[in-house]
Short mmCIF file of C-alpha atoms and ligand atoms in Angstrom, two decimals:
data_model
loop_
_atom_site.label_atom_id
_atom_site.label_comp_id
_atom_site.label_asym_id
_atom_site.label_seq_id
_atom_site.Cartn_x
_atom_site.Cartn_y
_atom_site.Cartn_z
CA UNK A 3 8.01 -10.80 -35.74
CA UNK A 4 7.32 -12.54 -32.36
CA UNK A 5 4.92 -10.38 -30.21
CA UNK A 6 6.41 -8.77 -27.12
CA UNK A 7 4.28 -9.33 -24.02
CA UNK A 8 6.71 -8.15 -21.28
CA UNK A 9 7.00 -4.27 -20.94
CA UNK A 10 9.21 -2.15 -18.49
CA UNK A 11 7.90 -3.99 -15.43
CA UNK A 12 6.19 -7.29 -16.28
CA UNK A 13 3.09 -7.97 -18.38
CA UNK A 14 0.25 -5.41 -18.03
CA UNK A 15 -2.97 -4.76 -19.79
CA UNK A 16 -6.57 -4.12 -19.61
CA UNK A 17 -8.56 -7.00 -17.94
CA UNK A 18 -10.88 -8.51 -20.63
CA UNK A 19 -8.72 -7.44 -23.31
CA UNK A 20 -5.03 -8.73 -23.03
CA UNK A 21 -5.46 -9.78 -19.35
CA UNK A 22 -7.98 -12.68 -19.42
CA UNK A 23 -7.82 -15.86 -17.15
CA UNK A 24 -6.91 -17.86 -20.31
CA UNK A 25 -4.00 -15.65 -21.08
CA UNK A 26 -2.78 -15.53 -17.44
CA UNK A 27 -3.05 -19.29 -17.24
CA UNK A 28 -1.18 -20.02 -20.58
CA UNK A 29 1.49 -17.30 -19.72
CA UNK A 30 1.87 -18.93 -16.23
CA UNK A 31 2.23 -22.27 -17.63
CA UNK A 32 5.06 -20.93 -19.89
CA UNK A 33 6.71 -19.29 -16.90
CA UNK A 34 6.52 -22.47 -14.82
CA UNK A 35 7.96 -24.48 -17.68
CA UNK A 36 10.76 -22.05 -17.85
CA UNK A 37 11.60 -22.84 -14.26
CA UNK A 38 14.05 -25.73 -14.87
CA UNK A 39 14.72 -26.20 -11.28
CA UNK A 40 11.16 -26.92 -9.96
CA UNK A 41 10.88 -26.21 -6.55
CA UNK A 42 8.89 -23.44 -4.84
CA UNK A 43 7.27 -20.04 -6.15
CA UNK A 44 6.13 -17.33 -3.86
CA UNK A 45 2.93 -15.37 -4.95
CA UNK A 46 1.38 -11.98 -3.91
CA UNK A 47 -1.18 -9.71 -5.35
CA UNK A 48 -2.22 -6.00 -5.08
CA UNK A 49 -5.68 -4.99 -3.93
CA UNK A 50 -7.30 -4.74 -7.50
CA UNK A 51 -10.72 -6.37 -7.83
CA UNK A 52 -9.43 -8.76 -10.65
CA UNK A 53 -6.23 -10.03 -8.62
CA UNK A 54 -7.93 -12.74 -6.66
CA UNK A 55 -9.16 -14.59 -9.66
CA UNK A 56 -5.95 -13.97 -11.83
CA UNK A 57 -3.86 -15.25 -8.83
CA UNK A 58 -5.85 -18.39 -8.93
CA UNK A 59 -5.03 -19.02 -12.56
CA UNK A 60 -1.32 -18.65 -11.74
CA UNK A 61 -1.41 -20.92 -8.75
CA UNK A 62 -3.30 -23.44 -10.71
CA UNK A 63 -0.65 -23.32 -13.66
CA UNK A 64 2.28 -23.67 -11.31
CA UNK A 65 0.68 -26.49 -9.19
CA UNK A 66 0.20 -28.43 -12.57
CA UNK A 67 3.86 -28.44 -13.13
CA UNK A 68 4.73 -29.91 -9.59
CA UNK A 69 5.83 -26.57 -8.21
CA UNK A 70 5.07 -25.87 -4.78
CA UNK A 71 3.36 -22.45 -4.03
CA UNK A 72 3.85 -20.06 -1.14
CA UNK A 73 0.95 -17.54 -0.97
CA UNK A 74 1.63 -14.32 0.71
CA UNK A 75 -1.79 -12.82 0.15
CA UNK A 76 -2.25 -9.09 -0.52
CA UNK A 77 1.03 -7.57 -0.16
CA UNK A 78 3.30 -4.79 -1.67
CA UNK A 79 5.67 -5.86 -4.44
CA UNK A 80 8.82 -5.37 -2.44
CA UNK A 81 7.56 -7.76 0.11
CA UNK A 82 7.35 -10.59 -2.39
CA UNK A 83 10.80 -9.62 -3.56
CA UNK A 84 12.08 -9.84 -0.07
CA UNK A 85 10.33 -13.32 0.40
CA UNK A 86 11.65 -14.89 -2.58
CA UNK A 87 15.40 -15.26 -1.65
CA UNK A 88 14.58 -15.31 1.97
CA UNK A 89 12.58 -18.52 1.49
CA UNK A 90 15.21 -19.91 -1.03
CA UNK A 91 12.26 -20.08 -3.55
CA UNK A 92 12.96 -20.38 -7.30
CA UNK A 93 10.70 -17.49 -8.54
CA UNK A 94 7.95 -15.12 -7.36
CA UNK A 95 5.12 -13.76 -9.11
CA UNK A 96 3.13 -10.35 -8.14
CA UNK A 97 -0.36 -10.06 -9.57
CA UNK A 98 -0.32 -6.19 -9.99
CA UNK A 99 -0.65 -3.41 -12.52
CA UNK A 100 1.30 -1.05 -10.23
CA UNK A 101 0.31 2.40 -10.91
CA UNK A 102 -1.92 1.61 -13.83
CA UNK A 103 -5.74 2.65 -13.60
CA UNK A 104 -8.09 0.03 -11.95
CA UNK A 105 -9.19 -1.51 -15.15
CA UNK A 106 -5.59 -2.77 -15.77
CA UNK A 107 -3.84 -5.73 -14.24
CA UNK A 108 -0.88 -8.00 -14.92
CA UNK A 109 2.13 -9.88 -13.46
CA UNK A 110 5.58 -9.15 -12.29
CA UNK A 111 8.08 -11.92 -12.57
CA UNK A 112 10.55 -12.08 -9.75
CA UNK A 113 13.87 -14.12 -10.21
CA UNK A 114 15.38 -16.13 -7.47
CA UNK A 115 17.50 -13.11 -6.09
CA UNK A 116 14.47 -11.11 -5.68
CA UNK A 117 14.84 -8.94 -8.66
CA UNK A 118 12.45 -9.02 -11.78
CA UNK A 119 13.68 -11.31 -14.68
CA UNK A 120 15.97 -9.88 -17.13
CA UNK A 121 15.27 -9.38 -20.93
CA UNK A 122 16.83 -12.46 -22.01
CA UNK A 123 14.59 -14.56 -19.70
CA UNK A 124 11.45 -12.52 -20.73
CA UNK A 125 12.16 -13.49 -24.37
CA UNK A 126 12.65 -17.25 -23.54
CA UNK A 127 9.35 -17.20 -21.70
CA UNK A 128 7.64 -15.47 -24.57
CA UNK A 129 9.12 -17.82 -26.91
CA UNK A 130 7.84 -20.87 -24.80
CA UNK A 131 4.13 -19.00 -24.62
CA UNK A 132 4.21 -18.77 -28.41
CA UNK A 133 5.26 -22.09 -29.39
CA UNK A 134 3.35 -23.74 -26.38
CA UNK A 135 6.18 -26.09 -25.75
CA UNK A 136 5.47 -26.56 -22.11
CA UNK A 137 4.38 -30.00 -20.86
CA UNK A 138 1.44 -30.40 -18.35
CA UNK A 139 0.90 -33.64 -16.81
CA UNK A 140 -2.31 -33.23 -14.80
CA UNK A 141 -1.83 -36.83 -13.25
CA UNK A 142 1.29 -35.58 -11.54
CA UNK A 143 -0.29 -32.51 -10.28
CA UNK A 144 0.72 -31.74 -6.64
CA UNK A 145 -1.53 -29.70 -4.46
CA UNK A 146 0.95 -27.99 -2.17
CA UNK A 147 -0.10 -24.37 -1.16
CA UNK A 148 1.06 -22.80 1.98
CA UNK A 149 -0.28 -19.69 3.37
CA UNK A 150 2.36 -17.50 5.00
CA UNK A 151 2.45 -13.88 6.55
CA UNK A 152 5.87 -12.50 6.28
CA UNK A 153 4.98 -8.95 7.17
CA UNK A 154 6.63 -8.80 10.70
CA UNK A 155 9.91 -10.27 9.51
CA UNK A 156 10.02 -7.80 6.59
CA UNK A 157 9.28 -4.83 8.87
CA UNK A 158 11.66 -6.11 11.42
CA UNK A 159 14.39 -6.15 8.72
CA UNK A 160 13.63 -2.61 7.62
CA UNK A 161 13.72 -1.59 11.13
CA UNK A 162 17.14 -3.10 11.83
CA UNK A 163 18.66 -1.02 9.12
CA UNK A 164 17.59 2.36 10.59
CA UNK A 165 18.47 3.92 13.94
CA UNK A 166 15.12 3.05 15.51
CA UNK A 167 16.13 4.27 19.03
CA UNK A 168 16.99 7.71 17.67
CA UNK A 169 13.62 7.71 15.50
CA UNK A 170 11.51 6.67 18.49
CA UNK A 171 13.00 9.36 20.67
CA UNK A 172 12.30 12.20 17.87
CA UNK A 173 8.53 11.68 18.31
CA UNK A 174 7.83 12.35 14.47
CA UNK A 175 4.52 12.67 13.15
CA UNK A 176 3.95 11.38 9.36
CA UNK A 177 1.03 11.25 7.00
CA UNK A 178 0.80 8.09 5.11
CA UNK A 179 -1.36 8.18 1.55
CA UNK A 180 -1.59 4.53 0.59
CA UNK A 181 -3.75 5.52 -2.36
CA UNK A 182 -6.12 2.68 -1.39
CA UNK A 183 -3.32 0.20 -2.31
CA UNK A 184 -1.21 -2.33 -0.51
CA UNK A 185 1.19 0.33 0.91
CA UNK A 186 -1.45 1.29 3.32
CA UNK A 187 -1.28 -2.19 4.90
CA UNK A 188 2.27 -1.96 5.76
CA UNK A 189 3.77 1.53 5.82
CA UNK A 190 1.68 2.79 8.76
CA UNK A 191 2.45 -0.42 10.73
CA UNK A 192 6.29 0.00 10.03
CA UNK A 193 6.21 3.68 11.04
CA UNK A 194 4.16 2.97 14.03
CA UNK A 195 6.67 0.37 15.17
CA UNK A 196 9.26 3.18 14.91
CA UNK A 197 7.23 5.27 17.33
CA UNK A 198 6.00 7.69 14.77
CA UNK A 199 2.47 8.95 15.12
CA UNK A 200 0.80 8.11 11.81
CA UNK A 201 -2.14 9.98 10.03
CA UNK A 202 -3.44 7.74 7.43
CA UNK A 203 -5.10 8.94 4.22
CA UNK A 204 -6.53 6.57 1.77
CA UNK A 205 -5.37 3.69 3.55
CA UNK A 206 -8.44 1.42 3.35
CA UNK A 207 -7.91 -0.99 0.49
CA UNK A 208 -10.16 -0.40 -2.47
CA UNK A 209 -9.58 -1.97 -5.88
CA UNK A 210 -11.42 1.00 -7.59
CA UNK A 211 -8.76 3.34 -6.06
CA UNK A 212 -11.35 6.07 -5.39
CA UNK A 213 -9.16 8.32 -3.12
CA UNK A 214 -6.59 10.07 -5.30
CA UNK A 215 -6.04 7.40 -8.08
CA UNK A 216 -3.34 4.88 -8.21
CA UNK A 217 -0.50 6.85 -9.42
CA UNK A 218 1.22 9.12 -6.86
CA UNK A 219 1.40 11.90 -9.22
CA UNK A 220 2.59 15.00 -7.05
CA UNK A 221 -0.22 17.14 -8.44
CA UNK A 222 -2.83 14.61 -7.04
CA UNK A 223 -1.48 14.61 -3.55
CA UNK A 224 -2.70 17.85 -2.31
CA UNK A 225 -4.91 16.14 0.24
CA UNK A 226 -1.99 14.40 1.84
CA UNK A 227 -0.03 17.69 1.68
CA UNK A 228 -3.07 19.67 3.39
CA UNK A 229 -3.34 16.97 6.07
CA UNK A 230 0.47 17.03 6.79
CA UNK A 231 0.26 20.85 7.05
CA UNK A 232 -2.84 20.70 9.48
CA UNK A 233 -1.64 17.86 11.65
CA UNK A 234 1.92 19.53 11.93
CA UNK A 235 3.53 16.33 10.45
CA UNK A 236 7.23 16.18 9.75
CA UNK A 237 6.75 14.49 6.44
CA UNK A 238 4.23 12.73 4.41
CA UNK A 239 4.62 9.83 2.03
CA UNK A 240 2.49 8.46 -0.83
CA UNK A 241 2.91 5.02 -2.64
CA UNK A 242 1.78 3.72 -5.94
CA UNK A 243 -0.58 0.76 -6.27
CA UNK A 244 2.03 -1.84 -5.31
CA UNK A 245 4.06 0.36 -2.88
CA UNK A 246 7.51 -0.03 -4.70
CA UNK A 247 7.57 3.70 -5.14
CA UNK A 248 7.36 6.51 -2.45
CA UNK A 249 6.62 10.35 -3.23
CA UNK A 250 7.39 12.42 -0.19
CA UNK A 251 6.10 15.91 1.00
CA UNK A 252 7.36 18.30 3.71
CA UNK A 253 6.02 19.86 6.92
CA UNK A 254 4.48 22.67 4.94
CA UNK A 255 2.55 20.14 2.74
CA UNK A 256 4.89 20.74 -0.33
CA UNK A 257 5.09 17.66 -2.46
CA UNK A 258 8.34 16.77 -3.89
CA UNK A 259 9.07 15.14 -7.44
CA UNK A 260 10.85 11.99 -6.89
CA UNK A 261 14.15 13.18 -7.99
CA UNK A 262 14.40 15.69 -5.15
CA UNK A 263 13.89 12.90 -2.60
CA UNK A 264 16.33 10.62 -4.23
CA UNK A 265 18.95 13.44 -4.14
CA UNK A 266 18.33 13.80 -0.37
CA UNK A 267 18.77 10.10 0.25
CA UNK A 268 21.87 9.93 -2.10
CA UNK A 269 23.42 12.84 -0.14
CA UNK A 270 22.74 11.28 3.44
CA UNK A 271 23.61 7.76 2.51
CA UNK A 272 26.89 8.64 0.54
CA UNK A 273 28.06 10.98 3.38
CA UNK A 274 27.84 8.05 5.80
CA UNK A 275 29.06 5.11 3.70
CA UNK A 276 32.37 4.36 2.23
CA UNK A 277 30.57 2.87 -0.86
CA UNK A 278 29.85 6.05 -2.62
CA UNK A 279 28.22 4.77 -5.92
CA UNK A 280 24.88 6.02 -6.80
CA UNK A 281 23.07 3.94 -9.58
CA UNK A 282 20.37 5.89 -11.59
CA UNK A 283 18.81 6.05 -15.03
CA UNK A 284 19.89 8.49 -17.59
CA UNK A 285 16.75 10.45 -17.05
CA UNK A 286 17.79 11.59 -13.51
CA UNK A 287 18.72 15.25 -12.70
CA UNK A 288 22.30 16.46 -12.69
CA UNK A 289 21.68 17.09 -8.98
CA UNK A 290 22.70 13.36 -8.62
CA UNK A 291 26.01 14.17 -10.15
CA UNK A 292 26.51 17.46 -8.17
CA UNK A 293 25.86 15.58 -4.89
CA UNK A 294 28.21 12.56 -5.93
CA UNK A 295 31.02 14.99 -6.94
CA UNK A 296 30.58 17.01 -3.67
CA UNK A 297 30.99 13.71 -1.68
CA UNK A 298 33.83 12.06 -3.70
CA UNK A 299 31.39 9.53 -5.26
CA UNK A 300 30.39 8.43 -8.61
CA UNK A 301 27.00 8.12 -10.65
CA UNK A 302 26.56 4.88 -12.64
CA UNK A 303 24.08 5.73 -15.31
CA UNK A 304 21.51 3.09 -16.54
CA UNK A 305 18.98 2.71 -19.09
CA UNK A 306 15.38 3.77 -17.92
CA UNK A 307 13.79 0.98 -15.96
CA UNK A 308 14.18 -0.34 -12.31
CA UNK A 309 15.45 -3.83 -13.56
CA UNK A 310 18.58 -2.24 -15.19
CA UNK A 311 19.11 0.02 -11.90
CA UNK A 312 18.83 -3.41 -9.72
CA UNK A 313 21.21 -5.39 -12.04
CA UNK A 314 23.86 -2.49 -12.24
CA UNK A 315 23.66 -2.39 -8.49
CA UNK A 316 24.51 -5.96 -7.97
CA UNK A 317 27.12 -5.88 -10.63
CA UNK A 318 28.91 -3.02 -9.12
CA UNK A 319 28.07 -3.86 -5.45
CA UNK A 320 26.55 -0.46 -4.95
CA UNK A 321 24.64 0.68 -2.11
CA UNK A 322 22.23 3.13 -3.33
CA UNK A 323 19.86 3.51 -6.42
CA UNK A 324 17.19 5.92 -7.31
CA UNK A 325 14.60 6.74 -9.96
CA UNK A 326 12.92 10.00 -10.68
CA UNK A 327 9.45 8.43 -10.24
CA UNK A 328 10.02 7.80 -6.65
CA UNK A 329 11.81 4.53 -6.75
CA UNK A 330 14.59 4.02 -3.96
CA UNK A 331 16.88 1.04 -3.92
CA UNK A 332 18.72 0.37 -0.70
CA UNK A 333 21.16 -2.65 -1.07
CA UNK A 334 21.43 -3.21 2.62
CA UNK A 335 17.74 -4.22 2.59
CA UNK A 336 17.26 -5.33 -1.09
CA UNK A 337 18.53 -4.00 -4.39
CA UNK A 338 15.01 -3.29 -5.68
CA UNK A 339 12.89 -0.29 -5.04
CA UNK A 340 11.02 -0.41 -2.01
CA UNK A 341 8.53 2.24 -0.91
CA UNK A 342 8.45 1.19 2.89
CA UNK A 343 12.25 1.20 3.15
CA UNK A 344 12.30 4.73 1.60
CA UNK A 345 9.63 5.94 4.22
CA UNK A 346 11.87 4.47 7.11
CA UNK A 347 14.95 6.14 5.60
CA UNK A 348 13.31 9.34 5.43
CA UNK A 349 12.25 9.05 9.15
CA UNK A 350 15.95 8.31 9.90
CA UNK A 351 17.28 11.37 8.13
CA UNK A 352 14.88 13.72 9.86
CA UNK A 353 15.52 12.27 13.26
CA UNK A 354 19.28 12.42 12.79
CA UNK A 355 19.50 15.93 11.00
CA UNK A 356 16.89 17.52 13.41
CA UNK A 357 16.05 19.74 10.49
CA UNK A 358 12.90 20.38 8.65
CA UNK A 359 12.48 18.56 5.43
CA UNK A 360 11.85 21.97 3.60
CA UNK A 361 15.12 23.31 4.94
CA UNK A 362 17.03 20.03 3.83
CA UNK A 363 15.48 20.22 0.56
CA UNK A 364 16.44 23.96 0.07
CA UNK A 365 20.16 22.68 0.59
CA UNK A 366 19.96 20.57 -2.47
CA UNK A 367 21.13 21.64 -5.98
CA UNK A 368 18.22 23.43 -7.72
CA UNK A 369 17.32 22.74 -11.27
CA UNK A 370 14.41 23.40 -13.70
CA UNK A 371 13.15 20.77 -15.99
CA UNK A 372 10.64 20.40 -18.97
CA UNK A 373 9.56 17.56 -21.34
CA UNK A 374 7.80 17.11 -24.64
CA UNK A 375 7.05 14.43 -27.02
CA UNK A 376 6.93 14.12 -30.83
CA UNK A 377 5.18 11.46 -33.16
CA UNK A 378 7.51 9.18 -34.80
CA UNK A 379 6.28 6.00 -36.53
CA UNK A 380 7.72 2.76 -34.74
CA UNK A 381 9.35 1.52 -37.87
CA UNK A 382 11.49 4.84 -38.08
CA UNK A 383 12.42 4.93 -34.55
CA UNK A 384 15.90 3.30 -35.06
CA UNK A 385 16.90 5.15 -38.08
CA UNK A 386 15.88 8.49 -36.53
CA UNK A 387 17.65 7.86 -33.37
CA UNK A 388 20.95 7.00 -35.25
CA UNK A 389 20.61 10.17 -37.34
CA UNK A 390 20.11 12.20 -34.24
CA UNK A 391 23.31 10.62 -32.65
CA UNK A 392 25.14 11.33 -35.81
CA UNK A 393 24.22 15.18 -35.99
CA UNK A 394 24.08 15.88 -32.15
CA UNK A 395 26.87 18.15 -30.81
CA UNK A 396 27.52 18.74 -27.19
CA UNK A 397 30.12 18.99 -24.50
CA UNK A 398 29.56 15.34 -23.51
CA UNK A 399 27.29 12.65 -24.96
CA UNK A 400 25.90 9.61 -23.12
CA UNK A 401 24.14 6.87 -25.28
CA UNK A 402 23.18 4.45 -22.52
CA UNK A 403 19.31 4.87 -23.46
CA UNK A 404 18.58 7.18 -26.41
CA UNK A 405 21.06 10.12 -26.20
CA UNK A 406 21.77 12.48 -23.54
CA UNK A 407 23.48 15.75 -24.42
CA UNK A 408 25.48 17.65 -21.74
CA UNK A 409 26.09 21.52 -22.08
CA UNK A 410 27.57 24.00 -19.77
CA UNK A 411 24.22 24.83 -18.34
CA UNK A 412 21.87 21.81 -18.76
CA UNK A 413 21.26 18.75 -20.76
CA UNK A 414 18.94 17.40 -23.37
CA UNK A 415 17.70 13.66 -23.29
CA UNK A 416 16.14 12.20 -26.38
CA UNK A 417 14.70 8.73 -26.11
CA UNK A 418 12.30 6.69 -28.34
CA UNK A 419 9.29 5.34 -26.34
CA UNK A 420 9.47 1.66 -25.84
CA UNK A 421 5.48 1.46 -25.99
CA UNK A 422 4.32 4.42 -27.99
CA UNK A 423 5.06 5.74 -31.61
CA UNK A 424 6.82 8.82 -30.12
CA UNK A 425 10.19 10.27 -29.02
CA UNK A 426 10.48 11.82 -25.63
CA UNK A 427 12.52 14.86 -25.02
CA UNK A 428 13.72 15.82 -21.48
CA UNK A 429 15.67 18.92 -20.55
CA UNK A 430 17.16 20.35 -17.57
CA UNK A 431 18.85 23.55 -16.76
CA UNK A 432 19.68 25.92 -13.92
CA UNK A 433 17.42 28.79 -15.25
CA UNK A 434 13.88 28.41 -16.49
CA UNK A 435 15.08 30.55 -19.67
CA UNK A 436 17.57 27.90 -20.70
CA UNK A 437 15.23 25.18 -20.23
CA UNK A 438 13.19 26.68 -22.88
CA UNK A 439 16.14 27.26 -25.29
CA UNK A 440 17.21 23.48 -24.72
CA UNK A 441 13.65 22.26 -25.32
CA UNK A 442 13.54 24.02 -28.64
CA UNK A 443 16.99 22.71 -29.58
CA UNK A 444 15.90 19.03 -28.67
CA UNK A 445 12.61 19.53 -30.55
CA UNK A 446 14.53 20.74 -33.60
CA UNK A 447 16.99 17.95 -33.56
CA UNK A 448 14.32 15.40 -33.75
CA UNK A 449 12.40 17.15 -36.44
CA UNK A 450 15.62 17.51 -38.36
CA UNK A 451 16.13 13.79 -38.16
CA UNK A 452 12.58 12.81 -38.82
CA UNK A 453 12.69 15.00 -42.07
CA UNK A 454 15.32 12.78 -43.48
CA UNK A 455 13.10 9.73 -43.47
CA UNK A 456 9.61 11.13 -43.99
MG1 MG B 519 4.93 0.09 -8.77
#
């Protein structure tokens, strides 16, 4: 069986293990070779210590195949995604491992429309990589690299999509936690342009991510919350390592899980728009359905993964998408998740509502959630999943990704992990007691199916 290199978001691994200069060079040659319409590629990287040298490997491989390179420098992933269609480039590469620890790195491959390449294209690139069918003609090598700074244009586009005058009049204060990543380069500047007084936390670039770690896990954001409370900020926002996600906290310093903020965005945007479709993975809270129903909208469920959300949004011409990890997709800007766009929209919501974020949050549907995992050998996953589907009973069943079972008071989602030998069980209910009941029920279903094959 051919090895799979692409995961949910590009290729990632530990530097010195999977991610070596040789691997990145060869994989980049495969990607460049896949580009039938040779033209221009756009490259950017995150702030990791290994990023500059890996970026050089990518650039050399593309130049060797007569492809011009536009180098955006150290930038958020969404800025590269904005740049690719904007500059009419054929492809983009971001050297980043997103929220993974500092010892990791990798690449995200962006298609000409700004969205990460789909699975069919990933497979084709893996095939080219494995069979080494790419041609390199070093005699033809061009050496065209252009350095470009698109931050101002990118920031201006975001500002043009919010009510900048209203935000400026509202005299907001915001705390930005860049997590020592690239978000710290853009979000304080963006919010500053909107007249917001910004207090920066961990906004100095540091490839070792010493501040609070690279993943904006709500439990690690207490410093941001404390600063928000002390500075009387209206909201606080933290990004992951490549700033495509945003986790928010309120004026009291309370940090919200991503599904709380995406529901707030859903409520605000669907209320104002004639387009009332919200695209979200099956793992999202039922709060998204409650809001859609209240506003006469619809929820389009996708498999877990931002590429699925983006592609579904394009397919249905949807205005908004969201993920429970703090990914927000706003189509008027771009149909990919963008932490900076999310921060500007949050400022817009607070300026327009004139309410505190904690009060707005209380008006959203409240649910309790829990998750669990259970070991299952990779080779058994498909059969176990099939069996679970055949024995599971519920009021409504969705099989978009794993199986999601809806009951009167909540739901159970059972999914095999794409990378680990485990099944993940997520549950949600309106009471903590029912969460426990559903979690037991979910575990028992998986165990029952496992027993049949072990
Ligand atoms: Mg990310």
